[in-house]
XYZ file of C-alpha atoms in Angstrom:
540
model
C -51.194 2.249 38.714
C -47.971 2.159 41.564
C -44.154 3.058 40.487
C -43.759 -0.920 41.412
C -46.251 -2.103 38.849
C -45.056 0.432 36.235
C -41.807 -0.774 37.485
C -42.826 -4.158 36.641
C -43.908 -3.171 33.579
C -40.186 -1.597 32.097
C -38.721 -4.794 32.940
C -41.406 -6.907 31.981
C -40.989 -4.554 27.950
C -36.944 -4.816 27.712
C -37.557 -8.754 28.991
C -40.570 -8.810 26.346
C -38.089 -7.278 23.420
C -35.253 -9.571 24.551
C -37.617 -12.775 24.148
C -39.172 -11.990 21.404
C -35.609 -11.107 19.457
C -34.329 -14.539 20.155
C -36.722 -16.337 19.064
C -37.905 -14.230 16.207
C -39.919 -11.196 16.986
C -42.454 -13.053 16.090
C -44.194 -14.519 12.989
C -46.386 -11.769 11.577
C -42.974 -10.443 10.333
C -42.084 -13.596 8.049
C -43.631 -12.827 4.935
C -43.226 -8.964 3.276
C -42.789 -9.358 0.131
C -41.685 -6.137 -0.142
C -38.604 -3.839 0.581
C -38.228 -4.968 3.812
C -37.116 -8.921 2.081
C -33.722 -6.732 2.005
C -33.470 -5.465 5.416
C -34.067 -2.384 7.283
C -31.876 1.149 5.969
C -30.555 1.006 9.250
C -27.934 -0.831 9.763
C -27.184 -1.403 13.682
C -29.028 0.112 16.293
C -27.929 3.984 16.807
C -29.119 3.351 20.297
C -26.388 1.347 21.062
C -24.172 4.753 22.098
C -26.358 4.642 25.164
C -25.274 1.305 26.393
C -21.980 0.328 27.803
C -19.739 -2.276 26.241
C -20.178 -4.632 29.204
C -23.801 -4.716 28.749
C -25.293 -8.033 29.241
C -27.109 -8.293 26.411
C -28.761 -5.625 23.862
C -31.816 -6.198 21.487
C -32.794 -4.045 18.628
C -35.594 -3.291 16.387
C -34.808 -1.299 13.507
C -37.900 -0.879 11.737
C -41.264 1.003 13.377
C -43.649 -1.883 13.656
C -46.518 -0.258 11.778
C -44.611 -0.443 8.926
C -43.780 -4.228 9.553
C -47.997 -4.138 9.593
C -48.534 -2.877 6.411
C -45.796 -4.711 4.691
C -47.691 -8.072 6.630
C -50.868 -7.218 5.648
C -50.006 -6.797 1.712
C -48.803 -10.574 1.324
C -52.268 -12.184 3.723
C -54.821 -12.912 2.232
C -57.757 -11.077 2.688
C -59.920 -13.776 4.577
C -56.535 -13.519 6.855
C -55.831 -10.039 7.493
C -58.133 -9.583 10.450
C -56.918 -12.410 12.259
C -53.743 -10.929 11.292
C -54.405 -7.650 12.529
C -55.071 -8.780 15.686
C -51.965 -11.396 16.611
C -50.406 -7.589 15.863
C -52.076 -5.915 17.782
C -51.232 -8.254 20.568
C -47.496 -7.833 19.432
C -47.345 -4.276 20.384
C -49.348 -3.984 23.366
C -47.413 -6.756 24.358
C -44.123 -4.162 24.113
C -45.810 -2.304 26.612
C -46.019 -5.039 29.181
C -49.152 -5.045 32.287
C -49.757 -1.209 31.884
C -52.157 1.035 31.261
C -50.748 2.327 28.939
C -51.754 2.080 25.454
C -50.138 1.449 22.212
C -52.273 3.361 19.749
C -52.896 6.445 21.518
C -49.828 6.872 23.332
C -46.803 5.656 21.495
C -47.700 5.260 17.918
C -48.003 9.056 17.213
C -44.559 9.594 17.874
C -42.774 6.327 17.852
C -39.746 6.057 14.798
C -37.844 3.608 13.442
C -35.587 1.866 15.957
C -36.686 0.112 19.720
C -34.096 -0.597 21.493
C -33.718 -2.571 25.082
C -30.942 -3.678 27.296
C -29.795 -4.815 30.682
C -26.459 -2.605 31.342
C -25.159 -4.103 34.417
C -25.429 -7.072 36.778
C -25.591 -4.668 39.597
C -26.724 -0.691 39.859
C -25.584 0.431 42.474
C -22.194 -1.972 42.729
C -22.373 -2.551 46.002
C -23.196 -6.866 47.190
C -24.361 -5.697 50.110
C -27.188 -5.062 49.316
C -27.863 -7.557 46.688
C -27.426 -7.065 42.835
C -30.135 -5.502 40.807
C -29.697 -6.075 37.129
C -30.081 -2.165 35.257
C -32.911 -1.986 32.469
C -32.764 0.786 29.822
C -35.375 0.899 27.242
C -34.922 3.645 24.232
C -37.109 3.946 21.682
C -36.593 6.120 18.470
C -39.171 9.337 18.546
C -39.948 10.979 15.046
C -42.161 13.870 16.742
C -40.241 15.424 19.615
C -43.098 17.134 20.617
C -45.442 14.506 21.104
C -42.806 12.114 22.455
C -42.625 14.937 25.259
C -46.699 15.585 25.707
C -46.412 11.796 26.771
C -44.349 12.077 28.778
C -45.671 14.860 30.538
C -49.198 13.106 30.754
C -46.957 10.168 32.101
C -46.078 11.768 35.284
C -48.962 14.206 35.997
C -50.759 10.721 36.315
C -48.568 9.587 38.648
C -47.946 12.951 40.184
C -52.125 12.686 41.339
C -51.754 9.375 42.314
C -49.089 10.593 45.191
C -45.761 9.789 44.156
C -43.119 12.370 45.112
C -41.004 13.263 41.444
C -38.153 13.766 41.925
C -36.210 16.441 38.485
C -32.268 16.037 37.824
C -30.778 17.876 35.389
C -28.273 15.843 34.630
C -25.022 17.347 31.974
C -27.678 18.768 30.207
C -30.710 16.218 30.218
C -33.687 16.055 32.283
C -34.235 12.872 34.345
C -37.446 12.391 36.346
C -38.075 9.840 37.930
C -39.997 8.550 41.659
C -38.054 9.201 44.852
C -37.442 5.968 46.718
C -37.316 5.943 50.694
C -34.037 4.599 51.037
C -30.722 4.406 49.020
C -30.540 0.697 49.787
C -33.670 0.707 47.298
C -32.333 1.953 44.585
C -35.220 0.672 42.013
C -38.137 2.911 40.463
C -39.088 4.473 37.350
C -36.779 7.012 35.495
C -37.540 8.706 31.979
C -35.685 11.378 29.580
C -35.601 12.320 26.534
C -32.045 12.944 24.742
C -31.597 15.487 22.130
C -34.745 15.508 19.391
C -34.041 11.688 19.292
C -34.850 9.372 22.055
C -37.105 8.649 24.731
C -34.930 6.757 27.348
C -37.227 4.190 30.077
C -34.811 3.061 32.889
C -35.317 0.846 36.363
C -32.995 3.618 37.852
C -32.143 7.033 37.340
C -28.506 5.936 37.592
C -28.958 4.131 34.975
C -30.158 6.573 32.634
C -26.878 8.727 34.137
C -25.030 6.086 32.826
C -26.265 6.525 29.396
C -25.516 9.784 28.718
C -22.014 8.937 30.267
C -21.683 7.195 27.538
C -22.687 9.158 24.685
C -20.406 12.098 25.697
C -17.482 9.417 26.509
C -17.527 7.234 23.334
C -14.727 4.941 24.652
C -17.385 3.978 26.879
C -20.405 2.931 25.269
C -21.318 -0.425 23.046
C -21.241 1.631 19.823
C -17.207 1.600 19.541
C -16.823 -1.521 21.257
C -14.162 -3.734 19.093
C -16.100 -6.446 19.035
C -19.182 -5.057 18.782
C -17.922 -4.001 15.887
C -16.232 -6.562 14.597
C -19.585 -9.193 15.288
C -21.835 -6.713 13.719
C -19.498 -6.264 10.564
C -19.086 -10.250 9.929
C -23.941 -10.299 9.511
C -23.496 -10.273 5.882
C -27.991 -10.086 6.138
C -30.068 -7.291 5.633
C -31.909 -7.293 9.108
C -34.975 -6.085 10.318
C -33.239 -6.561 14.076
C -29.754 -7.410 16.014
C -29.062 -9.263 19.666
C -25.081 -8.570 20.954
C -24.585 -10.183 24.509
C -21.094 -10.245 26.215
C -21.168 -14.227 26.659
C -19.398 -14.160 29.756
C -21.714 -11.393 31.649
C -24.820 -13.094 30.361
C -23.757 -16.440 31.660
C -23.065 -14.878 35.218
C -26.422 -12.769 35.851
C -27.831 -16.725 34.628
C -26.523 -17.364 38.007
C -23.776 -19.854 36.226
C -20.405 -20.827 36.047
C -18.431 -19.019 33.449
C -17.218 -22.002 30.981
C -17.475 -20.068 27.968
C -14.850 -20.010 25.810
C -16.786 -17.815 23.295
C -16.716 -13.880 24.289
C -19.679 -12.058 22.532
C -22.496 -12.499 19.719
C -24.658 -11.248 17.776
C -27.287 -11.892 16.515
C -29.119 -10.251 13.020
C -32.984 -10.726 12.003
C -33.786 -10.747 8.503
C -36.819 -11.353 6.469
C -37.310 -13.958 4.021
C -41.014 -15.181 2.590
C -41.712 -17.779 4.368
C -40.092 -16.876 6.985
C -37.554 -15.383 9.301
C -33.363 -16.041 9.251
C -31.325 -14.906 12.161
C -27.138 -14.805 11.166
C -25.021 -15.147 14.023
C -21.712 -14.380 14.127
C -19.635 -15.555 17.428
C -15.867 -14.131 18.365
C -14.143 -17.035 18.650
C -10.579 -18.520 17.774
C -10.915 -21.402 15.640
C -10.232 -22.915 12.257
C -11.844 -22.628 9.562
C -14.774 -25.688 9.217
C -14.125 -27.253 6.208
C -17.650 -26.678 3.949
C -20.160 -28.019 1.562
C -22.379 -26.837 -1.258
C -24.917 -29.253 -1.334
C -26.786 -31.147 1.188
C -24.034 -34.301 1.968
C -24.879 -37.582 0.092
C -25.113 -39.414 3.798
C -28.535 -37.929 3.933
C -29.736 -40.314 1.435
C -30.028 -42.900 4.156
C -31.740 -40.977 6.516
C -35.559 -41.710 5.928
C -37.960 -38.338 5.187
C -39.664 -39.623 8.331
C -36.954 -38.056 10.739
C -38.157 -35.357 12.485
C -34.988 -34.102 13.808
C -31.547 -34.871 11.794
C -28.046 -32.883 12.230
C -25.306 -34.035 8.786
C -22.057 -32.432 7.784
C -18.586 -32.903 7.404
C -15.472 -33.942 9.670
C -17.791 -35.284 12.612
C -14.240 -35.070 14.627
C -13.751 -31.852 14.491
C -16.943 -30.210 14.825
C -17.335 -33.063 18.476
C -13.744 -31.189 19.662
C -15.447 -27.951 18.994
C -18.933 -28.833 20.733
C -17.468 -30.375 24.001
C -14.987 -27.448 24.381
C -17.282 -25.183 24.476
C -18.735 -25.020 28.374
C -22.270 -23.812 27.033
C -22.985 -26.060 24.281
C -21.498 -29.246 25.186
C -24.133 -29.485 28.457
C -27.061 -29.679 25.650
C -25.483 -32.433 23.247
C -23.650 -34.314 25.872
C -26.888 -35.397 27.138
C -28.243 -37.666 23.647
C -24.733 -38.635 22.714
C -24.408 -40.056 26.218
C -27.869 -41.801 26.180
C -26.365 -43.237 22.731
C -23.390 -44.310 23.842
C -24.762 -45.955 26.422
C -27.199 -48.040 24.310
C -24.322 -49.337 22.231
C -22.110 -50.031 25.114
C -19.473 -47.308 23.164
C -17.744 -44.016 23.934
C -19.250 -42.656 20.415
C -15.957 -39.516 21.009
C -13.310 -42.186 20.901
C -14.727 -45.196 19.260
C -16.798 -43.754 16.162
C -16.549 -39.796 15.966
C -12.663 -40.092 15.956
C -12.842 -41.705 12.511
C -15.736 -39.770 10.684
C -13.724 -37.283 8.560
C -16.093 -37.340 5.655
C -19.434 -36.899 5.527
C -21.763 -37.833 8.151
C -26.143 -37.475 9.044
C -27.423 -38.148 12.779
C -30.988 -38.479 12.927
C -34.147 -39.570 15.414
C -36.523 -42.117 13.977
C -40.018 -42.376 15.348
C -41.095 -45.811 16.544
C -44.431 -45.675 18.746
C -43.537 -44.358 21.726
C -39.509 -44.904 21.070
C -37.254 -43.808 19.586
C -34.602 -44.980 17.288
C -31.102 -42.897 15.993
C -29.493 -43.344 12.983
C -25.773 -43.028 12.378
C -24.290 -42.565 8.664
C -20.483 -42.028 8.442
C -18.771 -41.913 5.386
C -15.819 -44.834 6.163
C -13.755 -43.898 3.213
C -11.987 -40.217 4.442
C -10.176 -42.174 7.190
C -7.986 -45.065 5.989
C -8.005 -46.248 9.881
C -12.182 -46.592 8.886
C -12.773 -50.595 8.636
C -10.855 -51.459 11.434
C -12.301 -49.229 13.717
C -15.284 -50.686 12.739
C -14.067 -53.521 13.218
C -13.254 -52.969 16.073
C -16.484 -52.542 17.761
C -17.608 -55.624 17.077
C -14.336 -57.204 19.467
C -15.370 -54.306 22.029
C -18.944 -56.085 22.296
C -17.837 -59.301 22.656
C -15.970 -57.760 25.620
C -18.897 -56.651 27.300
C -21.253 -59.880 26.319
C -22.576 -58.682 23.862
C -22.908 -61.511 20.637
C -22.171 -59.639 17.059
C -24.345 -62.182 13.707
C -24.178 -61.422 10.491
C -28.837 -61.305 8.937
C -30.186 -60.852 6.233
C -32.127 -57.973 5.323
C -34.170 -58.782 1.929
C -30.226 -58.476 -0.253
C -28.425 -56.811 2.552
C -26.382 -58.730 5.422
C -26.283 -56.239 8.567
C -24.475 -57.221 11.558
C -26.570 -57.215 14.758
C -25.250 -56.003 18.249
C -27.053 -58.613 20.261
C -27.627 -58.730 24.340
C -28.393 -62.217 25.976
C -30.584 -62.162 29.311
C -31.872 -65.241 31.501
C -35.915 -64.388 31.644
C -36.188 -66.814 34.568
C -39.929 -67.126 34.642
C -40.062 -69.119 31.139
C -36.537 -70.720 31.696
C -35.205 -69.359 28.874
C -32.744 -67.471 26.445
C -33.801 -63.098 26.027
C -31.932 -61.562 23.555
C -32.275 -58.042 22.981
C -30.945 -56.017 20.122
C -29.157 -53.097 21.054
C -27.243 -51.811 17.853
C -27.146 -52.409 13.758
C -24.802 -51.884 11.277
C -24.531 -52.863 7.694
C -22.307 -51.084 4.428
C -23.564 -49.909 1.566
C -21.412 -48.175 -0.680
C -19.047 -46.250 1.190
C -21.177 -45.250 3.839
C -21.386 -47.400 6.976
C -24.901 -47.245 8.234
C -25.517 -47.924 12.321
C -29.043 -48.043 14.088
C -30.337 -48.701 17.185
C -33.004 -51.216 16.463
C -33.698 -53.866 13.799
C -37.136 -52.196 12.764
C -34.779 -48.540 12.706
C -32.561 -50.506 9.619
C -35.482 -51.808 7.776
C -37.515 -48.522 7.457
C -33.814 -47.059 6.526
C -33.171 -49.768 3.848
C -37.114 -49.678 3.115
C -37.224 -45.890 2.532
C -36.181 -46.184 -1.200
C -35.987 -42.575 -2.297
C -38.359 -41.027 -0.089
C -35.356 -40.056 2.471
C -34.355 -36.524 2.957
C -31.920 -35.745 -0.185
C -35.202 -36.382 -1.487
C -37.374 -34.608 0.506
C -38.996 -31.535 -0.740
C -40.226 -30.621 3.125
C -36.214 -30.380 3.798
C -35.270 -28.172 0.971
C -37.669 -25.592 1.912
C -36.183 -25.851 4.988
C -32.695 -25.069 3.537
C -33.737 -22.756 1.111
C -32.833 -19.498 2.693
C -29.820 -20.616 4.106
C -26.316 -20.104 2.710
C -25.366 -23.121 0.335
C -21.265 -23.112 1.413
C -22.083 -23.901 4.787
C -19.926 -27.275 6.887
C -23.366 -28.972 7.684
C -26.995 -28.887 9.062
C -29.094 -29.671 12.059
C -32.880 -30.029 10.806
C -35.819 -30.196 12.921
C -38.971 -30.549 11.671
C -41.331 -29.028 14.239
C -45.080 -30.773 14.071
C -43.290 -34.216 14.488
C -40.024 -32.801 16.366
C -42.295 -31.055 19.133
C -43.448 -34.271 20.985
C -40.120 -34.963 21.278
C -38.900 -31.809 22.315
C -41.015 -30.671 25.270
C -40.696 -34.254 26.627
C -36.537 -33.439 26.745
C -37.019 -29.307 27.422
C -40.280 -28.541 30.215
C -39.858 -25.662 29.733
C -40.336 -25.087 26.086
C -44.041 -25.603 26.857
C -43.382 -21.917 28.681
C -42.379 -21.071 25.684
C -44.863 -21.853 23.471
C -47.387 -20.199 25.733
C -45.332 -16.956 25.389
C -44.781 -16.717 22.308
C -48.421 -18.631 20.877
C -48.172 -16.815 17.201
C -44.471 -17.717 16.641
C -45.132 -21.907 17.728
C -48.909 -22.245 16.139
C -47.086 -21.311 12.653
C -43.737 -22.958 12.785
C -43.390 -25.989 10.330
C -39.431 -25.996 10.611
C -35.895 -25.023 11.837
C -33.018 -25.408 10.846
C -29.822 -24.303 12.122
C -26.247 -24.542 9.724
C -22.785 -23.596 10.075
C -20.891 -21.292 7.848
C -17.292 -21.890 9.695
C -14.737 -19.572 11.049
C -13.367 -15.945 9.494
C -11.025 -14.018 11.077
C -11.932 -14.994 14.299
C -15.489 -15.050 13.996
C -17.837 -18.355 14.000
C -20.581 -17.109 11.411
C -23.737 -19.151 10.714
C -27.459 -18.653 10.217
C -31.067 -20.249 11.455
C -34.119 -20.555 8.952
C -37.822 -20.619 11.092
C -39.772 -21.461 8.453
C -43.812 -20.780 9.105
C -46.833 -21.545 6.856
C-alpha cells in the first residue's frame, strides 16, 4: 500500500475514533452487567500529555476493546452472541481504517488499555501560504513493548520493499520513522514512534510527533496540565470508559465557521448503563445557577405519550436567554422557533417566553403528513401572565386574525382563525392557526384543533405516565433543569427531513442507530463556571 493510502488510513483512524466517541462508541458497549458499569479504573487519558493545550479536539477510549467484547458477550443471549461478535469485529477493524492491517493479527497482541486520537493543530507548519493541513495524532497504549516494536518493524519493512524511501530521526532520545516527502511544501506523510515503553504513536507528519515529545518534556505546553481541561474533567461525576475534550473556538475554526462561541471548552465522559450509554457533559462557561427539579414537570401531564420529540423544564425565559446568546446552539433552536412563530404570527420569545417562569413543556405531535405543536406553560409563576395571554388575542386581531370560543366536550377553548376568500366557490375559508385553553394552572397552546383534541382526549396516556419516558430518563440525575426527549422510532423520519446529514451518520454508525430506542438530554445547571448536563442513549 502506498504512503498516501496509509495516510488516508491514519486520518480515517482519527476521524473514526472521534466520530465513534461522539455518537457513543457504538451500541455494542451498552449492556455490560459487570465492573465497567462503574467505569474504567483509569479516569482520564494519560496520552493527554502528548496533546497541546490548544488542540481542537481529543477523544479517548480508556479500556481495551477485547475487555468490552468479553463483557458484552456475558450480557448477550446465546442466540445473539454470533451477531454481537461480528459487529464487534467490524468496530475493531474500523479503527484501523482501510489499510491492510488486521486488528486481531497485528494490533491485539500488544494493545493496552487506552486509545487516544487528537487533532493537534489547525495547520502543521503554520504557513498559510501553502494552505492549511491539520495535524493528526493517534496514541495507542502498549502492554508488550517488544511485540509493538516487532509490529512497527514489519510495518516499515513492507513499505521499504514497496519502494518507500524511509527517514530516521533520533529526536530527544526517541526514534521517529517516516516516509520522505518530495518537498517541504508537502508535509503530509506517515510517521511513527515508540515513546518509553508505554505508547505507540502515529501521526500524519514527523513534526506532529516532535511536538508531541516536546509537550511531554515541557508540561506547561500539554493538555494534561491545562487548567480548563482539569476543571472540565473534574466536573464529570459519572464513571467513564471514554473521554472527549474540545477547545470550542479552535474546533469552530477547524469547521470553517465564524467564531461566535461563548463557551471556551467542553468535556464529555462516556459511561455504561445496563440499558444504554451515558454521555455526561461539562462546558466551561460563565452563567447563573439553573433552577432544578427533582421529578418530571407536571406540565407533561398534558403532552400525549405519542409525542416523538419534547422539551420540558422550568424558567423558559432564562433558558431562552442562554440558548439565544450561544452562537452555535442558537442556529439549531432559532429555526423551529421562528417557524412556529410564523404559524402563530407571534414573536415567541417576546410574546410568550418572557412570562414562562414556571414549568413548561413543548412537544411535536404527529398528524399524517404534517406535525402539530403543543405548548404547555404554568401561568401562575408570573403575575403578568394572564395579561400577556389576553394580549395574544389582541395581537391576533391586529393582524386580521379572528378570535372565538368553542367547546370541546366540556372544555372551552379559544381559537385563532384567519379568514380568506375562495374565489371559485364564492365562499369564505377559515384557517385555524392556533388554539389555546386553560386547565388548572396551565395554559395549553396547539397549532390545530386536532392537536387540542389529542391533548384533551389523552387523559392518562401522557408522557408523565409513560413507561417508555420513565425508561428514557432512568439513568439521568434526578435533580436537573429539564429534559429534551426523542423517541427514536417515531422521531427518526421527522429528523431526517430536517437534517439530511443524519442519513450519512446513520450509515456510518449503523449498529448504533439500528438498536437505538430513545435519546434524552438533561441540563444539570451551572456549578462554579461549568455548565453540566448529560445525554442518555437507550438501546434495545
